[in-house]
PDB file of C-alpha atoms in Angstrom:
ATOM      1  CA  UNK A   1      65.369  28.592-178.504  1.00 88.00           C
ATOM      2  CA  UNK A   2      68.558  30.644-177.841  1.00 89.00           C
ATOM      3  CA  UNK A   3      69.513  30.411-181.450  1.00 86.00           C
ATOM      4  CA  UNK A   4      66.069  31.539-182.563  1.00 86.00           C
ATOM      5  CA  UNK A   5      66.196  34.409-180.182  1.00 88.00           C
ATOM      6  CA  UNK A   6      69.574  35.468-181.469  1.00 84.00           C
ATOM      7  CA  UNK A   7      68.626  35.238-185.134  1.00 86.00           C
ATOM      8  CA  UNK A   8      65.244  36.933-184.854  1.00 89.00           C
ATOM      9  CA  UNK A   9      66.665  40.516-184.842  1.00 88.00           C
ATOM     10  CA  UNK A  10      68.794  39.651-187.891  1.00 87.00           C
ATOM     11  CA  UNK A  11      65.794  38.225-189.736  1.00 89.00           C
ATOM     12  CA  UNK A  12      63.702  41.218-188.886  1.00 88.00           C
ATOM     13  CA  UNK A  13      66.396  43.638-189.986  1.00 90.00           C
ATOM     14  CA  UNK A  14      66.622  41.888-193.395  1.00 89.00           C
ATOM     15  CA  UNK A  15      62.812  41.943-193.652  1.00 90.00           C
ATOM     16  CA  UNK A  16      62.456  45.544-192.618  1.00 89.00           C
ATOM     17  CA  UNK A  17      65.177  46.517-195.082  1.00 88.00           C
ATOM     18  CA  UNK A  18      62.776  45.590-197.921  1.00 89.00           C
ATOM     19  CA  UNK A  19      59.687  47.349-196.432  1.00 88.00           C
ATOM     20  CA  UNK A  20      58.418  50.906-196.726  1.00 85.00           C
ATOM     21  CA  UNK A  21      58.501  53.162-193.738  1.00 81.00           C
ATOM     22  CA  UNK A  22      54.645  53.087-193.648  1.00 83.00           C
ATOM     23  CA  UNK A  23      54.594  49.274-193.629  1.00 85.00           C
ATOM     24  CA  UNK A  24      57.179  49.244-190.734  1.00 84.00           C
ATOM     25  CA  UNK A  25      55.072  51.675-188.716  1.00 82.00           C
ATOM     26  CA  UNK A  26      52.043  49.488-189.301  1.00 81.00           C
ATOM     27  CA  UNK A  27      53.389  46.609-187.245  1.00 80.00           C
ATOM     28  CA  UNK A  28      56.100  43.982-187.013  1.00 79.00           C
ATOM     29  CA  UNK A  29      56.085  41.384-189.773  1.00 78.00           C
ATOM     30  CA  UNK A  30      58.737  38.967-190.890  1.00 80.00           C
ATOM     31  CA  UNK A  31      57.617  38.898-194.553  1.00 82.00           C
ATOM     32  CA  UNK A  32      57.134  42.226-196.405  1.00 83.00           C
ATOM     33  CA  UNK A  33      53.779  42.777-198.153  1.00 80.00           C
ATOM     34  CA  UNK A  34      55.733  44.296-201.010  1.00 83.00           C
ATOM     35  CA  UNK A  35      59.439  43.990-201.652  1.00 87.00           C
ATOM     36  CA  UNK A  36      61.222  47.386-201.841  1.00 86.00           C
ATOM     37  CA  UNK A  37      64.678  46.469-203.260  1.00 88.00           C
ATOM     38  CA  UNK A  38      65.178  50.138-204.063  1.00 88.00           C
ATOM     39  CA  UNK A  39      65.977  50.700-200.387  1.00 87.00           C
ATOM     40  CA  UNK A  40      69.369  49.123-200.938  1.00 88.00           C
ATOM     41  CA  UNK A  41      70.156  51.100-204.032  1.00 87.00           C
ATOM     42  CA  UNK A  42      69.049  54.369-202.469  1.00 85.00           C
ATOM     43  CA  UNK A  43      70.999  53.779-199.245  1.00 83.00           C
ATOM     44  CA  UNK A  44      74.062  52.836-201.237  1.00 83.00           C
ATOM     45  CA  UNK A  45      73.906  55.783-203.504  1.00 81.00           C
ATOM     46  CA  UNK A  46      72.943  58.580-201.000  1.00 76.00           C
ATOM     47  CA  UNK A  47      75.236  57.511-198.175  1.00 73.00           C
ATOM     48  CA  UNK A  48      78.312  56.872-200.363  1.00 76.00           C
ATOM     49  CA  UNK A  49      78.559  53.405-198.942  1.00 81.00           C
ATOM     50  CA  UNK A  50      80.830  52.326-201.773  1.00 83.00           C
ATOM     51  CA  UNK A  51      83.570  54.632-200.430  1.00 87.00           C
ATOM     52  CA  UNK A  52      83.001  53.645-196.798  1.00 89.00           C
ATOM     53  CA  UNK A  53      82.783  49.848-197.678  1.00 88.00           C
ATOM     54  CA  UNK A  54      86.050  50.067-199.733  1.00 91.00           C
ATOM     55  CA  UNK A  55      87.791  51.783-196.795  1.00 93.00           C
ATOM     56  CA  UNK A  56      86.613  49.143-194.260  1.00 93.00           C
ATOM     57  CA  UNK A  57      87.643  46.290-196.482  1.00 93.00           C
ATOM     58  CA  UNK A  58      91.076  47.828-196.916  1.00 95.00           C
ATOM     59  CA  UNK A  59      91.581  48.447-193.191  1.00 96.00           C
ATOM     60  CA  UNK A  60      90.169  45.112-192.101  1.00 95.00           C
ATOM     61  CA  UNK A  61      92.193  43.029-194.670  1.00 95.00           C
ATOM     62  CA  UNK A  62      95.481  44.948-194.047  1.00 97.00           C
ATOM     63  CA  UNK A  63      95.121  44.833-190.296  1.00 96.00           C
ATOM     64  CA  UNK A  64      94.217  41.082-190.340  1.00 95.00           C
ATOM     65  CA  UNK A  65      97.200  40.236-192.484  1.00 96.00           C
ATOM     66  CA  UNK A  66      99.478  42.257-190.257  1.00 96.00           C
ATOM     67  CA  UNK A  67      98.126  40.693-187.060  1.00 97.00           C
ATOM     68  CA  UNK A  68      98.520  37.173-188.438  1.00 96.00           C
ATOM     69  CA  UNK A  69     102.157  37.732-189.587  1.00 96.00           C
ATOM     70  CA  UNK A  70     103.313  39.476-186.383  1.00 96.00           C
ATOM     71  CA  UNK A  71     101.396  37.336-183.905  1.00 95.00           C
ATOM     72  CA  UNK A  72     102.333  34.003-185.448  1.00 95.00           C
ATOM     73  CA  UNK A  73     106.022  34.934-185.410  1.00 95.00           C
ATOM     74  CA  UNK A  74     105.847  36.184-181.851  1.00 95.00           C
ATOM     75  CA  UNK A  75     103.883  33.332-180.575  1.00 95.00           C
ATOM     76  CA  UNK A  76     106.159  30.770-182.217  1.00 95.00           C
ATOM     77  CA  UNK A  77     109.222  32.539-180.700  1.00 94.00           C
ATOM     78  CA  UNK A  78     107.680  32.572-177.223  1.00 94.00           C
ATOM     79  CA  UNK A  79     106.739  28.877-177.597  1.00 92.00           C
ATOM     80  CA  UNK A  80     109.987  27.464-179.010  1.00 91.00           C
ATOM     81  CA  UNK A  81     112.844  29.883-178.475  1.00 90.00           C
ATOM     82  CA  UNK A  82     114.677  30.355-175.228  1.00 89.00           C
ATOM     83  CA  UNK A  83     115.932  33.812-174.551  1.00 90.00           C
ATOM     84  CA  UNK A  84     116.407  36.063-171.499  1.00 90.00           C
ATOM     85  CA  UNK A  85     113.228  37.728-170.292  1.00 90.00           C
ATOM     86  CA  UNK A  86     110.910  35.614-172.402  1.00 90.00           C
ATOM     87  CA  UNK A  87     108.257  35.085-169.740  1.00 90.00           C
ATOM     88  CA  UNK A  88     108.466  38.675-168.511  1.00 93.00           C
ATOM     89  CA  UNK A  89     107.970  40.035-172.079  1.00 93.00           C
ATOM     90  CA  UNK A  90     105.070  37.576-172.649  1.00 93.00           C
ATOM     91  CA  UNK A  91     103.460  38.596-169.350  1.00 91.00           C
ATOM     92  CA  UNK A  92     103.879  42.239-170.082  1.00 91.00           C
ATOM     93  CA  UNK A  93     102.213  41.755-173.489  1.00 89.00           C
ATOM     94  CA  UNK A  94      99.211  40.031-171.794  1.00 88.00           C
ATOM     95  CA  UNK A  95      98.794  42.984-169.487  1.00 88.00           C
ATOM     96  CA  UNK A  96      97.492  44.983-172.460  1.00 84.00           C
ATOM     97  CA  UNK A  97      94.471  42.633-172.550  1.00 82.00           C
ATOM     98  CA  UNK A  98      93.187  44.601-169.610  1.00 83.00           C
ATOM     99  CA  UNK A  99      93.711  48.004-171.122  1.00 81.00           C
ATOM    100  CA  UNK A 100      90.920  49.124-173.489  1.00 79.00           C
ATOM    101  CA  UNK A 101      91.893  50.916-176.606  1.00 77.00           C
ATOM    102  CA  UNK A 102      90.025  54.142-175.679  1.00 80.00           C
ATOM    103  CA  UNK A 103      92.007  54.267-172.440  1.00 81.00           C
ATOM    104  CA  UNK A 104      95.187  54.873-174.534  1.00 85.00           C
ATOM    105  CA  UNK A 105      93.710  57.395-176.929  1.00 87.00           C
ATOM    106  CA  UNK A 106      95.609  60.458-175.480  1.00 89.00           C
ATOM    107  CA  UNK A 107      99.142  58.970-175.611  1.00 91.00           C
ATOM    108  CA  UNK A 108      98.242  57.274-178.977  1.00 90.00           C
ATOM    109  CA  UNK A 109      97.185  60.564-180.450  1.00 91.00           C
ATOM    110  CA  UNK A 110     100.409  62.234-179.250  1.00 93.00           C
ATOM    111  CA  UNK A 111     102.491  59.512-180.857  1.00 94.00           C
ATOM    112  CA  UNK A 112     100.572  59.834-184.126  1.00 93.00           C
ATOM    113  CA  UNK A 113     101.043  63.570-184.156  1.00 94.00           C
ATOM    114  CA  UNK A 114     104.797  63.283-183.549  1.00 95.00           C
ATOM    115  CA  UNK A 115     105.104  60.677-186.298  1.00 94.00           C
ATOM    116  CA  UNK A 116     102.987  62.641-188.733  1.00 94.00           C
ATOM    117  CA  UNK A 117     100.408  59.873-189.001  1.00 94.00           C
ATOM    118  CA  UNK A 118      97.248  61.779-188.017  1.00 94.00           C
ATOM    119  CA  UNK A 119      94.593  61.652-190.755  1.00 94.00           C
ATOM    120  CA  UNK A 120      96.452  58.860-192.622  1.00 95.00           C
ATOM    121  CA  UNK A 121      95.444  55.328-193.350  1.00 95.00           C
ATOM    122  CA  UNK A 122      98.664  53.946-191.841  1.00 95.00           C
ATOM    123  CA  UNK A 123      97.977  55.855-188.636  1.00 95.00           C
ATOM    124  CA  UNK A 124      94.660  54.003-188.361  1.00 96.00           C
ATOM    125  CA  UNK A 125      95.879  50.545-189.392  1.00 96.00           C
ATOM    126  CA  UNK A 126      98.824  50.381-186.994  1.00 95.00           C
ATOM    127  CA  UNK A 127      96.713  51.004-183.861  1.00 93.00           C
ATOM    128  CA  UNK A 128      94.264  48.396-185.157  1.00 94.00           C
ATOM    129  CA  UNK A 129      97.065  45.790-185.464  1.00 95.00           C
ATOM    130  CA  UNK A 130      98.419  46.714-182.071  1.00 92.00           C
ATOM    131  CA  UNK A 131      95.050  46.360-180.242  1.00 91.00           C
ATOM    132  CA  UNK A 132      94.538  42.842-181.651  1.00 93.00           C
ATOM    133  CA  UNK A 133      98.062  41.495-180.989  1.00 93.00           C
ATOM    134  CA  UNK A 134      97.769  40.419-177.312  1.00 93.00           C
ATOM    135  CA  UNK A 135      94.732  38.118-177.856  1.00 92.00           C
ATOM    136  CA  UNK A 136      96.299  36.720-181.107  1.00 94.00           C
ATOM    137  CA  UNK A 137      99.617  35.946-179.447  1.00 94.00           C
ATOM    138  CA  UNK A 138      97.894  34.326-176.505  1.00 93.00           C
ATOM    139  CA  UNK A 139      95.754  31.990-178.704  1.00 90.00           C
ATOM    140  CA  UNK A 140      98.634  31.097-181.031  1.00 93.00           C
ATOM    141  CA  UNK A 141     101.197  30.529-178.438  1.00 93.00           C
ATOM    142  CA  UNK A 142      98.822  28.063-176.543  1.00 89.00           C
ATOM    143  CA  UNK A 143      98.434  26.257-179.865  1.00 89.00           C
ATOM    144  CA  UNK A 144     102.152  26.073-180.682  1.00 92.00           C
ATOM    145  CA  UNK A 145     102.814  24.751-177.095  1.00 90.00           C
ATOM    146  CA  UNK A 146     100.721  21.701-177.842  1.00 87.00           C
ATOM    147  CA  UNK A 147     102.296  20.893-181.204  1.00 86.00           C
ATOM    148  CA  UNK A 148     104.544  17.795-180.951  1.00 87.00           C
ATOM    149  CA  UNK A 149     108.161  18.822-180.918  1.00 86.00           C
ATOM    150  CA  UNK A 150     109.174  15.537-182.495  1.00 87.00           C
ATOM    151  CA  UNK A 151     107.832  16.674-185.851  1.00 86.00           C
ATOM    152  CA  UNK A 152     110.011  19.791-185.779  1.00 87.00           C
ATOM    153  CA  UNK A 153     112.996  17.892-184.534  1.00 86.00           C
ATOM    154  CA  UNK A 154     112.701  15.348-187.387  1.00 88.00           C
ATOM    155  CA  UNK A 155     112.540  18.301-189.862  1.00 86.00           C
ATOM    156  CA  UNK A 156     115.702  19.864-188.347  1.00 86.00           C
ATOM    157  CA  UNK A 157     117.463  16.508-188.589  1.00 85.00           C
ATOM    158  CA  UNK A 158     116.658  16.584-192.379  1.00 83.00           C
ATOM    159  CA  UNK A 159     118.290  20.004-192.566  1.00 84.00           C
ATOM    160  CA  UNK A 160     115.410  22.392-192.122  1.00 84.00           C
ATOM    161  CA  UNK A 161     116.243  25.658-190.439  1.00 86.00           C
ATOM    162  CA  UNK A 162     114.142  27.299-187.723  1.00 86.00           C
ATOM    163  CA  UNK A 163     112.453  29.626-190.216  1.00 88.00           C
ATOM    164  CA  UNK A 164     111.695  26.717-192.536  1.00 90.00           C
ATOM    165  CA  UNK A 165     110.226  24.693-189.678  1.00 90.00           C
ATOM    166  CA  UNK A 166     108.026  27.635-188.696  1.00 90.00           C
ATOM    167  CA  UNK A 167     106.811  28.225-192.262  1.00 90.00           C
ATOM    168  CA  UNK A 168     106.437  24.690-193.602  1.00 89.00           C
ATOM    169  CA  UNK A 169     105.338  22.809-190.455  1.00 89.00           C
ATOM    170  CA  UNK A 170     104.194  24.979-187.618  1.00 91.00           C
ATOM    171  CA  UNK A 171     101.945  27.340-189.608  1.00 91.00           C
ATOM    172  CA  UNK A 172     100.143  24.664-191.624  1.00 90.00           C
ATOM    173  CA  UNK A 173      99.407  22.714-188.401  1.00 89.00           C
ATOM    174  CA  UNK A 174      98.140  25.791-186.697  1.00 89.00           C
ATOM    175  CA  UNK A 175      95.463  26.559-189.300  1.00 88.00           C
ATOM    176  CA  UNK A 176      92.549  26.297-186.756  1.00 86.00           C
ATOM    177  CA  UNK A 177      94.140  28.693-184.439  1.00 89.00           C
ATOM    178  CA  UNK A 178      95.057  31.022-187.298  1.00 91.00           C
ATOM    179  CA  UNK A 179      91.446  30.954-188.587  1.00 88.00           C
ATOM    180  CA  UNK A 180      90.270  31.834-185.061  1.00 88.00           C
ATOM    181  CA  UNK A 181      92.626  34.753-184.797  1.00 92.00           C
ATOM    182  CA  UNK A 182      91.514  35.825-188.356  1.00 91.00           C
ATOM    183  CA  UNK A 183      87.797  35.953-187.567  1.00 89.00           C
ATOM    184  CA  UNK A 184      88.322  37.625-184.211  1.00 89.00           C
ATOM    185  CA  UNK A 185      90.510  40.355-185.843  1.00 93.00           C
ATOM    186  CA  UNK A 186      88.007  40.761-188.672  1.00 92.00           C
ATOM    187  CA  UNK A 187      85.194  41.287-186.290  1.00 90.00           C
ATOM    188  CA  UNK A 188      87.161  43.718-184.126  1.00 92.00           C
ATOM    189  CA  UNK A 189      88.472  45.850-187.130  1.00 93.00           C
ATOM    190  CA  UNK A 190      85.191  45.816-189.038  1.00 93.00           C
ATOM    191  CA  UNK A 191      83.161  47.038-186.002  1.00 90.00           C
ATOM    192  CA  UNK A 192      85.669  49.666-184.883  1.00 91.00           C
ATOM    193  CA  UNK A 193      84.238  53.102-184.630  1.00 90.00           C
ATOM    194  CA  UNK A 194      85.824  55.409-181.976  1.00 90.00           C
ATOM    195  CA  UNK A 195      89.375  55.124-183.138  1.00 92.00           C
ATOM    196  CA  UNK A 196      88.484  56.388-186.616  1.00 93.00           C
ATOM    197  CA  UNK A 197      86.910  59.493-185.093  1.00 91.00           C
ATOM    198  CA  UNK A 198      90.235  60.166-183.296  1.00 91.00           C
ATOM    199  CA  UNK A 199      92.568  59.530-186.236  1.00 93.00           C
ATOM    200  CA  UNK A 200      90.599  60.809-189.215  1.00 93.00           C
ATOM    201  CA  UNK A 201      89.351  64.290-190.102  1.00 90.00           C
ATOM    202  CA  UNK A 202      88.877  63.467-193.879  1.00 90.00           C
ATOM    203  CA  UNK A 203      85.458  61.991-194.413  1.00 86.00           C
ATOM    204  CA  UNK A 204      86.722  60.057-197.517  1.00 88.00           C
ATOM    205  CA  UNK A 205      89.021  57.946-195.261  1.00 92.00           C
ATOM    206  CA  UNK A 206      86.322  56.959-192.738  1.00 92.00           C
ATOM    207  CA  UNK A 207      85.289  53.309-192.314  1.00 93.00           C
ATOM    208  CA  UNK A 208      81.831  51.935-192.823  1.00 90.00           C
ATOM    209  CA  UNK A 209      80.719  52.273-189.180  1.00 89.00           C
ATOM    210  CA  UNK A 210      81.293  56.064-189.163  1.00 88.00           C
ATOM    211  CA  UNK A 211      79.443  56.271-192.512  1.00 85.00           C
ATOM    212  CA  UNK A 212      76.537  54.365-190.918  1.00 86.00           C
ATOM    213  CA  UNK A 213      76.339  56.895-188.091  1.00 84.00           C
ATOM    214  CA  UNK A 214      76.314  59.754-190.574  1.00 81.00           C
ATOM    215  CA  UNK A 215      73.624  58.036-192.545  1.00 81.00           C
ATOM    216  CA  UNK A 216      71.562  57.545-189.336  1.00 78.00           C
ATOM    217  CA  UNK A 217      71.686  61.215-188.509  1.00 76.00           C
ATOM    218  CA  UNK A 218      70.340  62.136-191.942  1.00 73.00           C
ATOM    219  CA  UNK A 219      67.716  59.353-192.367  1.00 73.00           C
ATOM    220  CA  UNK A 220      66.837  58.586-188.772  1.00 74.00           C
ATOM    221  CA  UNK A 221      63.093  58.606-189.465  1.00 75.00           C
ATOM    222  CA  UNK A 222      63.260  56.420-192.634  1.00 81.00           C
ATOM    223  CA  UNK A 223      63.455  52.890-191.105  1.00 83.00           C
ATOM    224  CA  UNK A 224      63.442  51.145-194.447  1.00 85.00           C
ATOM    225  CA  UNK A 225      66.584  52.875-195.564  1.00 85.00           C
ATOM    226  CA  UNK A 226      68.164  52.479-192.041  1.00 86.00           C
ATOM    227  CA  UNK A 227      67.601  48.713-192.071  1.00 88.00           C
ATOM    228  CA  UNK A 228      69.051  48.429-195.623  1.00 89.00           C
ATOM    229  CA  UNK A 229      72.097  50.407-194.504  1.00 87.00           C
ATOM    230  CA  UNK A 230      72.459  48.081-191.413  1.00 88.00           C
ATOM    231  CA  UNK A 231      72.191  45.029-193.628  1.00 89.00           C
ATOM    232  CA  UNK A 232      74.911  46.332-195.974  1.00 87.00           C
ATOM    233  CA  UNK A 233      77.095  46.789-192.869  1.00 87.00           C
ATOM    234  CA  UNK A 234      76.323  43.474-191.255  1.00 87.00           C
ATOM    235  CA  UNK A 235      76.177  40.876-194.119  1.00 83.00           C
ATOM    236  CA  UNK A 236      79.883  40.932-195.068  1.00 83.00           C
ATOM    237  CA  UNK A 237      81.058  40.139-191.515  1.00 84.00           C
ATOM    238  CA  UNK A 238      78.445  37.489-191.068  1.00 83.00           C
ATOM    239  CA  UNK A 239      79.635  35.786-194.291  1.00 84.00           C
ATOM    240  CA  UNK A 240      83.236  35.965-193.006  1.00 81.00           C
ATOM    241  CA  UNK A 241      82.075  34.331-189.712  1.00 80.00           C
ATOM    242  CA  UNK A 242      80.293  31.585-191.635  1.00 81.00           C
ATOM    243  CA  UNK A 243      83.393  30.942-193.712  1.00 80.00           C
ATOM    244  CA  UNK A 244      85.621  30.421-190.621  1.00 75.00           C
ATOM    245  CA  UNK A 245      83.104  29.169-188.064  1.00 75.00           C
ATOM    246  CA  UNK A 246      84.074  25.489-188.210  1.00 73.00           C
ATOM    247  CA  UNK A 247      87.608  26.459-186.955  1.00 70.00           C
ATOM    248  CA  UNK A 248      86.622  28.827-184.177  1.00 68.00           C
ATOM    249  CA  UNK A 249      85.723  26.354-181.398  1.00 66.00           C
ATOM    250  CA  UNK A 250      88.587  24.067-182.439  1.00 65.00           C
ATOM    251  CA  UNK A 251      91.101  26.922-182.326  1.00 59.00           C
ATOM    252  CA  UNK A 252      89.921  28.431-179.057  1.00 60.00           C
ATOM    253  CA  UNK A 253      89.916  25.038-177.323  1.00 61.00           C
ATOM    254  CA  UNK A 254      93.288  24.033-178.717  1.00 55.00           C
ATOM    255  CA  UNK A 255      95.580  23.154-175.791  1.00 47.00           C
ATOM    256  CA  UNK A 256      92.742  23.003-173.317  1.00 50.00           C
ATOM    257  CA  UNK A 257      92.759  19.162-173.320  1.00 47.00           C
ATOM    258  CA  UNK A 258      95.810  17.052-173.519  1.00 43.00           C
ATOM    259  CA  UNK A 259      96.155  13.476-174.509  1.00 41.00           C
TER     260      UNK A 259
END
């Protein structure tokens, strides 16, 4: 029943995206009387969704790769290396879990201005990576803590260095946690909206969510086109979730149970 209640809005969105505005006003129905596929082509063409979608794919893919590289290295270091201030640095990093990104917009904007990164793609991607790192490091460190040290010690006896152990042994074993971090980062970056308004002034660099808001302001009364635009925005991230979903629970629960 809960799954049905959750899926019903998505099903109706897909159905309404292929209905005319008159049919939508006539009443709620899950199967269109006539299929209006032109809603998608019209929404794609008139709202420049190709540009916005390309921007979102670029930002999401780059930020996800950056988060996975930095967080996996940091989490492995916190888990396996012993250095002064390790626990203090880790605890300080986790404090940022309680600070929402909008709460740091003013100092963030000042930093971007001084670095000359305002209205640049790099100035948008770096804060995306930064905002996702605390959760990613937390999940991956917990997973690395539960990996048997004997496997790494055996590899070191065979002559493998610390970097080789990390790359050849720790990362492959951490695939469930990495997949969890990947899908959480993809969801966060794909749905990001406010940061883009702060960083960008060039409409050609805006992500898909900002393009959707612009489209809504122009076609707010044309519900068929609006639902088609929402479907274009939603379907890619749903497909990404379905591709990684079997790893999510396993990755989040890693380390919760021992033995």
